[in-house]
mmCIF file with all atom_site columns, C-alpha atoms in Angstrom:
data_model
loop_
_atom_site.group_PDB
_atom_site.id
_atom_site.type_symbol
_atom_site.label_atom_id
_atom_site.label_alt_id
_atom_site.label_comp_id
_atom_site.label_asym_id
_atom_site.label_entity_id
_atom_site.label_seq_id
_atom_site.pdbx_PDB_ins_code
_atom_site.Cartn_x
_atom_site.Cartn_y
_atom_site.Cartn_z
_atom_site.occupancy
_atom_site.B_iso_or_equiv
_atom_site.pdbx_formal_charge
_atom_site.auth_seq_id
_atom_site.auth_comp_id
_atom_site.auth_asym_id
_atom_site.auth_atom_id
_atom_site.pdbx_PDB_model_num
ATOM 1   C CA . MET A 1 1   ? 235.722 -65.350  149.744 1.00 32.00 ? 79  MET A CA 1
ATOM 2   C CA . PRO A 1 2   ? 234.178 -68.197  151.659 1.00 37.00 ? 80  PRO A CA 1
ATOM 3   C CA . ARG A 1 3   ? 233.688 -67.394  155.281 1.00 40.00 ? 81  ARG A CA 1
ATOM 4   C CA . THR A 1 4   ? 235.041 -69.305  158.150 1.00 42.00 ? 82  THR A CA 1
ATOM 5   C CA . THR A 1 5   ? 233.069 -72.150  159.179 1.00 47.00 ? 83  THR A CA 1
ATOM 6   C CA . ALA A 1 6   ? 232.876 -73.867  162.357 1.00 48.00 ? 84  ALA A CA 1
ATOM 7   C CA . PRO A 1 7   ? 232.628 -78.010  163.260 1.00 47.00 ? 85  PRO A CA 1
ATOM 8   C CA . SER A 1 8   ? 229.065 -79.022  163.294 1.00 41.00 ? 86  SER A CA 1
ATOM 9   C CA . SER A 1 9   ? 227.338 -80.294  166.542 1.00 39.00 ? 87  SER A CA 1
ATOM 10  C CA . ILE A 1 10  ? 228.130 -83.353  165.893 1.00 37.00 ? 88  ILE A CA 1
ATOM 11  C CA . PRO A 1 11  ? 230.000 -84.847  168.688 1.00 38.00 ? 89  PRO A CA 1
ATOM 12  C CA . SER A 1 12  ? 233.938 -85.596  168.524 1.00 41.00 ? 90  SER A CA 1
ATOM 13  C CA . THR A 1 13  ? 233.742 -88.659  170.335 1.00 38.00 ? 91  THR A CA 1
ATOM 14  C CA . ALA A 1 14  ? 231.601 -91.294  170.533 1.00 37.00 ? 92  ALA A CA 1
ATOM 15  C CA . GLU A 1 15  ? 231.113 -94.296  172.861 1.00 37.00 ? 93  GLU A CA 1
ATOM 16  C CA . PRO A 1 16  ? 231.668 -97.365  171.128 1.00 37.00 ? 94  PRO A CA 1
ATOM 17  C CA . SER A 1 17  ? 228.049 -98.962  172.253 1.00 38.00 ? 95  SER A CA 1
ATOM 18  C CA . SER A 1 18  ? 226.587 -95.941  170.530 1.00 47.00 ? 96  SER A CA 1
ATOM 19  C CA . VAL A 1 19  ? 227.666 -96.708  166.795 1.00 49.00 ? 97  VAL A CA 1
ATOM 20  C CA . PRO A 1 20  ? 226.010 -100.105 165.454 1.00 54.00 ? 98  PRO A CA 1
ATOM 21  C CA . GLU A 1 21  ? 228.314 -103.052 164.769 1.00 52.00 ? 99  GLU A CA 1
ATOM 22  C CA . GLY A 1 22  ? 230.041 -102.469 161.624 1.00 59.00 ? 100 GLY A CA 1
ATOM 23  C CA . GLU A 1 23  ? 229.474 -99.028  161.230 1.00 76.00 ? 101 GLU A CA 1
ATOM 24  C CA . CYS A 1 24  ? 231.656 -95.674  161.384 1.00 88.00 ? 102 CYS A CA 1
ATOM 25  C CA . GLN A 1 25  ? 230.675 -92.430  162.987 1.00 92.00 ? 103 GLN A CA 1
ATOM 26  C CA . ALA A 1 26  ? 231.387 -89.157  161.566 1.00 95.00 ? 104 ALA A CA 1
ATOM 27  C CA . VAL A 1 27  ? 233.281 -86.654  163.180 1.00 94.00 ? 105 VAL A CA 1
ATOM 28  C CA . CYS A 1 28  ? 233.874 -83.017  162.211 1.00 96.00 ? 106 CYS A CA 1
ATOM 29  C CA . VAL A 1 29  ? 237.417 -82.022  163.253 1.00 96.00 ? 107 VAL A CA 1
ATOM 30  C CA . ASP A 1 30  ? 237.836 -78.766  165.090 1.00 94.00 ? 108 ASP A CA 1
ATOM 31  C CA . PRO A 1 31  ? 240.082 -76.477  162.801 1.00 93.00 ? 109 PRO A CA 1
ATOM 32  C CA . ALA A 1 32  ? 242.228 -75.653  166.198 1.00 94.00 ? 110 ALA A CA 1
ATOM 33  C CA . ARG A 1 33  ? 243.220 -79.592  165.913 1.00 94.00 ? 111 ARG A CA 1
ATOM 34  C CA . LEU A 1 34  ? 243.504 -80.178  162.425 1.00 95.00 ? 112 LEU A CA 1
ATOM 35  C CA . HIS A 1 35  ? 247.262 -80.675  162.886 1.00 94.00 ? 113 HIS A CA 1
ATOM 36  C CA . GLU A 1 36  ? 246.659 -83.847  164.931 1.00 92.00 ? 114 GLU A CA 1
ATOM 37  C CA . ALA A 1 37  ? 244.484 -85.275  162.116 1.00 93.00 ? 115 ALA A CA 1
ATOM 38  C CA . TRP A 1 38  ? 245.980 -83.905  158.899 1.00 95.00 ? 116 TRP A CA 1
ATOM 39  C CA . PRO A 1 39  ? 249.252 -86.226  158.758 1.00 94.00 ? 117 PRO A CA 1
ATOM 40  C CA . ARG A 1 40  ? 247.008 -89.435  159.283 1.00 92.00 ? 118 ARG A CA 1
ATOM 41  C CA . VAL A 1 41  ? 244.353 -88.294  156.645 1.00 95.00 ? 119 VAL A CA 1
ATOM 42  C CA . ALA A 1 42  ? 246.565 -86.275  153.954 1.00 96.00 ? 120 ALA A CA 1
ATOM 43  C CA . PRO A 1 43  ? 247.075 -89.053  151.712 1.00 95.00 ? 121 PRO A CA 1
ATOM 44  C CA . LEU A 1 44  ? 243.359 -90.094  151.237 1.00 95.00 ? 122 LEU A CA 1
ATOM 45  C CA . ILE A 1 45  ? 242.516 -86.617  150.493 1.00 95.00 ? 123 ILE A CA 1
ATOM 46  C CA . ARG A 1 46  ? 245.581 -86.021  147.889 1.00 94.00 ? 124 ARG A CA 1
ATOM 47  C CA . HIS A 1 47  ? 244.534 -89.215  146.381 1.00 93.00 ? 125 HIS A CA 1
ATOM 48  C CA . ALA A 1 48  ? 240.673 -88.507  146.078 1.00 91.00 ? 126 ALA A CA 1
ATOM 49  C CA . VAL A 1 49  ? 242.028 -85.026  144.563 1.00 91.00 ? 127 VAL A CA 1
ATOM 50  C CA . GLU A 1 50  ? 244.225 -86.205  142.103 1.00 88.00 ? 128 GLU A CA 1
ATOM 51  C CA . ARG A 1 51  ? 242.157 -89.365  141.137 1.00 85.00 ? 129 ARG A CA 1
ATOM 52  C CA . GLY A 1 52  ? 239.193 -86.660  140.477 1.00 80.00 ? 130 GLY A CA 1
ATOM 53  C CA . GLY A 1 53  ? 241.589 -84.079  138.903 1.00 79.00 ? 131 GLY A CA 1
ATOM 54  C CA . LEU A 1 54  ? 238.819 -81.393  139.924 1.00 76.00 ? 132 LEU A CA 1
ATOM 55  C CA . GLY A 1 55  ? 240.781 -79.662  142.602 1.00 83.00 ? 133 GLY A CA 1
ATOM 56  C CA . ASP A 1 56  ? 244.211 -78.721  144.262 1.00 88.00 ? 134 ASP A CA 1
ATOM 57  C CA . ALA A 1 57  ? 245.337 -80.496  147.426 1.00 90.00 ? 135 ALA A CA 1
ATOM 58  C CA . GLY A 1 58  ? 247.363 -78.183  148.760 1.00 92.00 ? 136 GLY A CA 1
ATOM 59  C CA . GLN A 1 59  ? 244.847 -75.349  148.506 1.00 94.00 ? 137 GLN A CA 1
ATOM 60  C CA . LEU A 1 60  ? 242.364 -77.659  150.124 1.00 94.00 ? 138 LEU A CA 1
ATOM 61  C CA . GLU A 1 61  ? 244.973 -78.289  153.095 1.00 94.00 ? 139 GLU A CA 1
ATOM 62  C CA . ARG A 1 62  ? 245.192 -74.159  153.232 1.00 95.00 ? 140 ARG A CA 1
ATOM 63  C CA . ASP A 1 63  ? 241.538 -73.666  153.040 1.00 96.00 ? 141 ASP A CA 1
ATOM 64  C CA . LEU A 1 64  ? 241.503 -76.332  156.224 1.00 96.00 ? 142 LEU A CA 1
ATOM 65  C CA . HIS A 1 65  ? 243.931 -74.468  157.770 1.00 94.00 ? 143 HIS A CA 1
ATOM 66  C CA . ASN A 1 66  ? 242.225 -71.181  157.394 1.00 94.00 ? 144 ASN A CA 1
ATOM 67  C CA . GLY A 1 67  ? 238.811 -72.298  158.525 1.00 93.00 ? 145 GLY A CA 1
ATOM 68  C CA . SER A 1 68  ? 237.251 -71.850  154.993 1.00 95.00 ? 146 SER A CA 1
ATOM 69  C CA . ALA A 1 69  ? 236.723 -75.765  154.751 1.00 97.00 ? 147 ALA A CA 1
ATOM 70  C CA . LEU A 1 70  ? 236.192 -78.423  157.072 1.00 97.00 ? 148 LEU A CA 1
ATOM 71  C CA . LEU A 1 71  ? 237.923 -81.853  157.659 1.00 97.00 ? 149 LEU A CA 1
ATOM 72  C CA . TRP A 1 72  ? 235.335 -84.725  158.178 1.00 97.00 ? 150 TRP A CA 1
ATOM 73  C CA . LEU A 1 73  ? 236.682 -88.135  159.620 1.00 96.00 ? 151 LEU A CA 1
ATOM 74  C CA . ALA A 1 74  ? 234.658 -91.667  159.083 1.00 95.00 ? 152 ALA A CA 1
ATOM 75  C CA . TRP A 1 75  ? 236.083 -93.900  161.997 1.00 86.00 ? 153 TRP A CA 1
ATOM 76  C CA . ASP A 1 76  ? 234.784 -96.965  164.212 1.00 79.00 ? 154 ASP A CA 1
ATOM 77  C CA . PRO A 1 77  ? 234.932 -95.786  167.739 1.00 76.00 ? 155 PRO A CA 1
ATOM 78  C CA . ARG A 1 78  ? 235.151 -99.500  168.860 1.00 72.00 ? 156 ARG A CA 1
ATOM 79  C CA . SER A 1 79  ? 238.853 -99.153  167.468 1.00 66.00 ? 157 SER A CA 1
ATOM 80  C CA . ALA A 1 80  ? 239.742 -96.736  170.119 1.00 59.00 ? 158 ALA A CA 1
ATOM 81  C CA . THR A 1 81  ? 240.037 -99.687  172.461 1.00 57.00 ? 159 THR A CA 1
ATOM 82  C CA . GLU A 1 82  ? 242.420 -101.438 170.293 1.00 55.00 ? 160 GLU A CA 1
ATOM 83  C CA . PRO A 1 83  ? 246.101 -101.078 170.393 1.00 54.00 ? 161 PRO A CA 1
ATOM 84  C CA . GLY A 1 84  ? 246.900 -97.918  168.243 1.00 55.00 ? 162 GLY A CA 1
ATOM 85  C CA . GLY A 1 85  ? 243.593 -96.206  168.833 1.00 56.00 ? 163 GLY A CA 1
ATOM 86  C CA . THR A 1 86  ? 240.924 -95.015  166.245 1.00 65.00 ? 164 THR A CA 1
ATOM 87  C CA . ARG A 1 87  ? 241.050 -96.372  162.881 1.00 85.00 ? 165 ARG A CA 1
ATOM 88  C CA . ILE A 1 88  ? 240.004 -93.655  160.364 1.00 91.00 ? 166 ILE A CA 1
ATOM 89  C CA . GLU A 1 89  ? 238.165 -95.488  157.314 1.00 92.00 ? 167 GLU A CA 1
ATOM 90  C CA . ALA A 1 90  ? 237.631 -92.327  155.095 1.00 95.00 ? 168 ALA A CA 1
ATOM 91  C CA . ALA A 1 91  ? 237.762 -88.435  155.408 1.00 96.00 ? 169 ALA A CA 1
ATOM 92  C CA . ALA A 1 92  ? 236.240 -85.528  153.353 1.00 96.00 ? 170 ALA A CA 1
ATOM 93  C CA . VAL A 1 93  ? 236.403 -82.169  152.786 1.00 97.00 ? 171 VAL A CA 1
ATOM 94  C CA . THR A 1 94  ? 233.618 -79.864  153.064 1.00 97.00 ? 172 THR A CA 1
ATOM 95  C CA . GLN A 1 95  ? 233.219 -75.991  151.847 1.00 96.00 ? 173 GLN A CA 1
ATOM 96  C CA . LEU A 1 96  ? 230.446 -73.757  152.195 1.00 97.00 ? 174 LEU A CA 1
ATOM 97  C CA . ASP A 1 97  ? 229.772 -71.171  149.533 1.00 94.00 ? 175 ASP A CA 1
ATOM 98  C CA . ALA A 1 98  ? 227.092 -68.997  147.952 1.00 95.00 ? 176 ALA A CA 1
ATOM 99  C CA . ALA A 1 99  ? 225.813 -68.667  144.163 1.00 92.00 ? 177 ALA A CA 1
ATOM 100 C CA . ASN A 1 100 ? 222.630 -66.967  142.814 1.00 92.00 ? 178 ASN A CA 1
ATOM 101 C CA . GLY A 1 101 ? 221.373 -66.140  146.089 1.00 93.00 ? 179 GLY A CA 1
ATOM 102 C CA . ARG A 1 102 ? 221.401 -69.925  147.307 1.00 93.00 ? 180 ARG A CA 1
ATOM 103 C CA . LYS A 1 103 ? 223.850 -71.148  149.840 1.00 95.00 ? 181 LYS A CA 1
ATOM 104 C CA . PHE A 1 104 ? 225.517 -74.622  149.491 1.00 93.00 ? 182 PHE A CA 1
ATOM 105 C CA . CYS A 1 105 ? 227.909 -76.943  150.896 1.00 96.00 ? 183 CYS A CA 1
ATOM 106 C CA . THR A 1 106 ? 230.663 -78.858  148.676 1.00 93.00 ? 184 THR A CA 1
ATOM 107 C CA . ILE A 1 107 ? 231.887 -82.012  149.281 1.00 93.00 ? 185 ILE A CA 1
ATOM 108 C CA . ALA A 1 108 ? 235.407 -81.006  147.712 1.00 93.00 ? 186 ALA A CA 1
ATOM 109 C CA . ALA A 1 109 ? 237.187 -84.432  148.127 1.00 93.00 ? 187 ALA A CA 1
ATOM 110 C CA . CYS A 1 110 ? 236.435 -87.512  149.981 1.00 93.00 ? 188 CYS A CA 1
ATOM 111 C CA . GLY A 1 111 ? 238.740 -90.665  150.128 1.00 92.00 ? 189 GLY A CA 1
ATOM 112 C CA . GLY A 1 112 ? 239.121 -93.690  152.196 1.00 92.00 ? 190 GLY A CA 1
ATOM 113 C CA . ARG A 1 113 ? 238.620 -97.344  152.167 1.00 89.00 ? 191 ARG A CA 1
ATOM 114 C CA . GLY A 1 114 ? 235.617 -99.783  153.328 1.00 87.00 ? 192 GLY A CA 1
ATOM 115 C CA . LEU A 1 115 ? 232.926 -97.401  151.521 1.00 90.00 ? 193 LEU A CA 1
ATOM 116 C CA . LYS A 1 116 ? 230.085 -99.794  152.416 1.00 90.00 ? 194 LYS A CA 1
ATOM 117 C CA . ARG A 1 117 ? 230.933 -99.018  156.108 1.00 88.00 ? 195 ARG A CA 1
ATOM 118 C CA . TRP A 1 118 ? 230.678 -95.392  155.818 1.00 92.00 ? 196 TRP A CA 1
ATOM 119 C CA . ARG A 1 119 ? 228.722 -94.159  152.829 1.00 90.00 ? 197 ARG A CA 1
ATOM 120 C CA . ALA A 1 120 ? 225.722 -93.613  154.882 1.00 91.00 ? 198 ALA A CA 1
ATOM 121 C CA . LEU A 1 121 ? 227.832 -90.920  156.841 1.00 93.00 ? 199 LEU A CA 1
ATOM 122 C CA . ILE A 1 122 ? 227.021 -88.481  154.044 1.00 92.00 ? 200 ILE A CA 1
ATOM 123 C CA . GLY A 1 123 ? 223.570 -87.982  156.018 1.00 93.00 ? 201 GLY A CA 1
ATOM 124 C CA . ALA A 1 124 ? 225.808 -86.331  158.727 1.00 95.00 ? 202 ALA A CA 1
ATOM 125 C CA . LEU A 1 125 ? 227.134 -84.000  156.339 1.00 96.00 ? 203 LEU A CA 1
ATOM 126 C CA . GLU A 1 126 ? 223.917 -83.250  155.008 1.00 95.00 ? 204 GLU A CA 1
ATOM 127 C CA . ARG A 1 127 ? 222.487 -82.604  158.507 1.00 95.00 ? 205 ARG A CA 1
ATOM 128 C CA . PHE A 1 128 ? 225.382 -79.962  158.966 1.00 96.00 ? 206 PHE A CA 1
ATOM 129 C CA . ALA A 1 129 ? 224.765 -78.312  155.741 1.00 95.00 ? 207 ALA A CA 1
ATOM 130 C CA . ARG A 1 130 ? 221.055 -77.882  156.563 1.00 94.00 ? 208 ARG A CA 1
ATOM 131 C CA . GLU A 1 131 ? 222.187 -76.590  160.084 1.00 95.00 ? 209 GLU A CA 1
ATOM 132 C CA . GLU A 1 132 ? 224.274 -73.892  157.960 1.00 95.00 ? 210 GLU A CA 1
ATOM 133 C CA . GLY A 1 133 ? 221.320 -72.748  156.102 1.00 94.00 ? 211 GLY A CA 1
ATOM 134 C CA . CYS A 1 134 ? 222.492 -74.715  152.915 1.00 95.00 ? 212 CYS A CA 1
ATOM 135 C CA . THR A 1 135 ? 219.847 -75.373  150.236 1.00 94.00 ? 213 THR A CA 1
ATOM 136 C CA . SER A 1 136 ? 221.913 -77.772  148.894 1.00 92.00 ? 214 SER A CA 1
ATOM 137 C CA . MET A 1 137 ? 224.731 -80.185  148.353 1.00 93.00 ? 215 MET A CA 1
ATOM 138 C CA . ARG A 1 138 ? 227.320 -80.397  145.723 1.00 91.00 ? 216 ARG A CA 1
ATOM 139 C CA . ILE A 1 139 ? 229.824 -83.286  144.946 1.00 88.00 ? 217 ILE A CA 1
ATOM 140 C CA . TYR A 1 140 ? 233.135 -82.427  143.267 1.00 83.00 ? 218 TYR A CA 1
ATOM 141 C CA . GLY A 1 141 ? 234.268 -85.816  141.914 1.00 77.00 ? 219 GLY A CA 1
ATOM 142 C CA . ARG A 1 142 ? 234.213 -88.672  139.607 1.00 77.00 ? 220 ARG A CA 1
ATOM 143 C CA . ARG A 1 143 ? 231.035 -89.823  137.741 1.00 77.00 ? 221 ARG A CA 1
ATOM 144 C CA . GLY A 1 144 ? 231.231 -92.882  139.920 1.00 80.00 ? 222 GLY A CA 1
ATOM 145 C CA . TRP A 1 145 ? 229.738 -91.138  142.847 1.00 81.00 ? 223 TRP A CA 1
ATOM 146 C CA . ALA A 1 146 ? 226.616 -91.349  140.990 1.00 79.00 ? 224 ALA A CA 1
ATOM 147 C CA . ARG A 1 147 ? 226.402 -94.669  141.155 1.00 82.00 ? 225 ARG A CA 1
ATOM 148 C CA . VAL A 1 148 ? 227.385 -94.628  144.748 1.00 84.00 ? 226 VAL A CA 1
ATOM 149 C CA . LEU A 1 149 ? 224.753 -91.791  145.958 1.00 86.00 ? 227 LEU A CA 1
ATOM 150 C CA . PRO A 1 150 ? 221.589 -92.777  144.123 1.00 83.00 ? 228 PRO A CA 1
ATOM 151 C CA . ASP A 1 151 ? 219.585 -89.820  145.861 1.00 86.00 ? 229 ASP A CA 1
ATOM 152 C CA . TYR A 1 152 ? 222.194 -87.184  144.014 1.00 83.00 ? 230 TYR A CA 1
ATOM 153 C CA . ARG A 1 153 ? 221.540 -86.561  140.488 1.00 83.00 ? 231 ARG A CA 1
ATOM 154 C CA . LEU A 1 154 ? 223.982 -85.520  137.559 1.00 80.00 ? 232 LEU A CA 1
ATOM 155 C CA . HIS A 1 155 ? 223.901 -81.510  137.881 1.00 76.00 ? 233 HIS A CA 1
ATOM 156 C CA . SER A 1 156 ? 226.544 -80.556  135.472 1.00 73.00 ? 234 SER A CA 1
ATOM 157 C CA . ILE A 1 157 ? 229.627 -81.709  133.770 1.00 71.00 ? 235 ILE A CA 1
ATOM 158 C CA . VAL A 1 158 ? 233.205 -80.157  133.274 1.00 69.00 ? 236 VAL A CA 1
ATOM 159 C CA . LEU A 1 159 ? 234.468 -80.875  129.724 1.00 67.00 ? 237 LEU A CA 1
ATOM 160 C CA . GLU A 1 160 ? 237.972 -80.957  129.033 1.00 69.00 ? 238 GLU A CA 1
ATOM 161 C CA . LYS A 1 161 ? 240.264 -81.285  126.335 1.00 74.00 ? 239 LYS A CA 1
ATOM 162 C CA . GLU A 1 162 ? 244.204 -81.748  126.618 1.00 74.00 ? 240 GLU A CA 1
ATOM 163 C CA . LEU A 1 163 ? 245.695 -79.359  124.412 1.00 73.00 ? 241 LEU A CA 1
ATOM 164 C CA . ASP A 1 164 ? 249.096 -80.020  122.865 1.00 79.00 ? 242 ASP A CA 1
ATOM 165 C CA . PRO A 1 165 ? 251.578 -77.140  123.472 1.00 75.00 ? 243 PRO A CA 1
ATOM 166 C CA . TRP A 1 166 ? 253.130 -77.528  119.906 1.00 78.00 ? 244 TRP A CA 1
ATOM 167 C CA . ALA A 1 167 ? 250.033 -77.010  118.357 1.00 69.00 ? 245 ALA A CA 1
ATOM 168 C CA . ALA A 1 168 ? 249.992 -73.434  118.903 1.00 61.00 ? 246 ALA A CA 1
ATOM 169 C CA . VAL A 1 169 ? 253.464 -73.204  116.887 1.00 60.00 ? 247 VAL A CA 1
ATOM 170 C CA . HIS A 1 170 ? 252.037 -75.402  114.324 1.00 58.00 ? 248 HIS A CA 1
ATOM 171 C CA . ASP A 1 171 ? 248.812 -73.399  114.189 1.00 60.00 ? 249 ASP A CA 1
ATOM 172 C CA . ARG A 1 172 ? 250.777 -70.123  113.873 1.00 59.00 ? 250 ARG A CA 1
ATOM 173 C CA . HIS A 1 173 ? 252.941 -71.188  111.278 1.00 59.00 ? 251 HIS A CA 1
ATOM 174 C CA . SER A 1 174 ? 250.149 -72.949  108.997 1.00 58.00 ? 252 SER A CA 1
ATOM 175 C CA . SER A 1 175 ? 247.386 -70.623  109.233 1.00 56.00 ? 253 SER A CA 1
ATOM 176 C CA . PRO A 1 176 ? 246.924 -68.455  106.091 1.00 59.00 ? 254 PRO A CA 1
ATOM 177 C CA . ALA A 1 177 ? 248.357 -64.767  105.953 1.00 58.00 ? 255 ALA A CA 1
ATOM 178 C CA . ARG A 1 178 ? 245.711 -62.210  106.609 1.00 53.00 ? 256 ARG A CA 1
#
């Protein structure tokens, strides 16, 4: 059972001048304030999960609500001075876990727009993971992330075969009698 995690030391607000022009800032959403951010980012996370096919968006939302996962935002703090407030460019969900005596941080879902503006924010997630005692990061996602994140290597793959539900009936009737 994953333990409850807490937001990192990354500030939840930033002065517009503290972020270089054209870049976003990483913000970890306090689980107590998830209800404020989730309606705005749920479509991004759901789309990422559905496109990657490696998770369940409903379960991720439950994990966020119970504190076993954290929601991260990529946002442009300069947009806070614009009508409509902060513009969220992307959202990611992280989870901490352990296996074989090693602790790791998994990016379970990540979705958004303007990848070039927020791709470097993975460094903030990596800092969070190190602060939490993790020895590695994992990403569950499409193979295309390997091109986007050259410092990451393909560790393992998931092979999948769609099964025809009628094949079992056919196999039962055509298999030799014993």
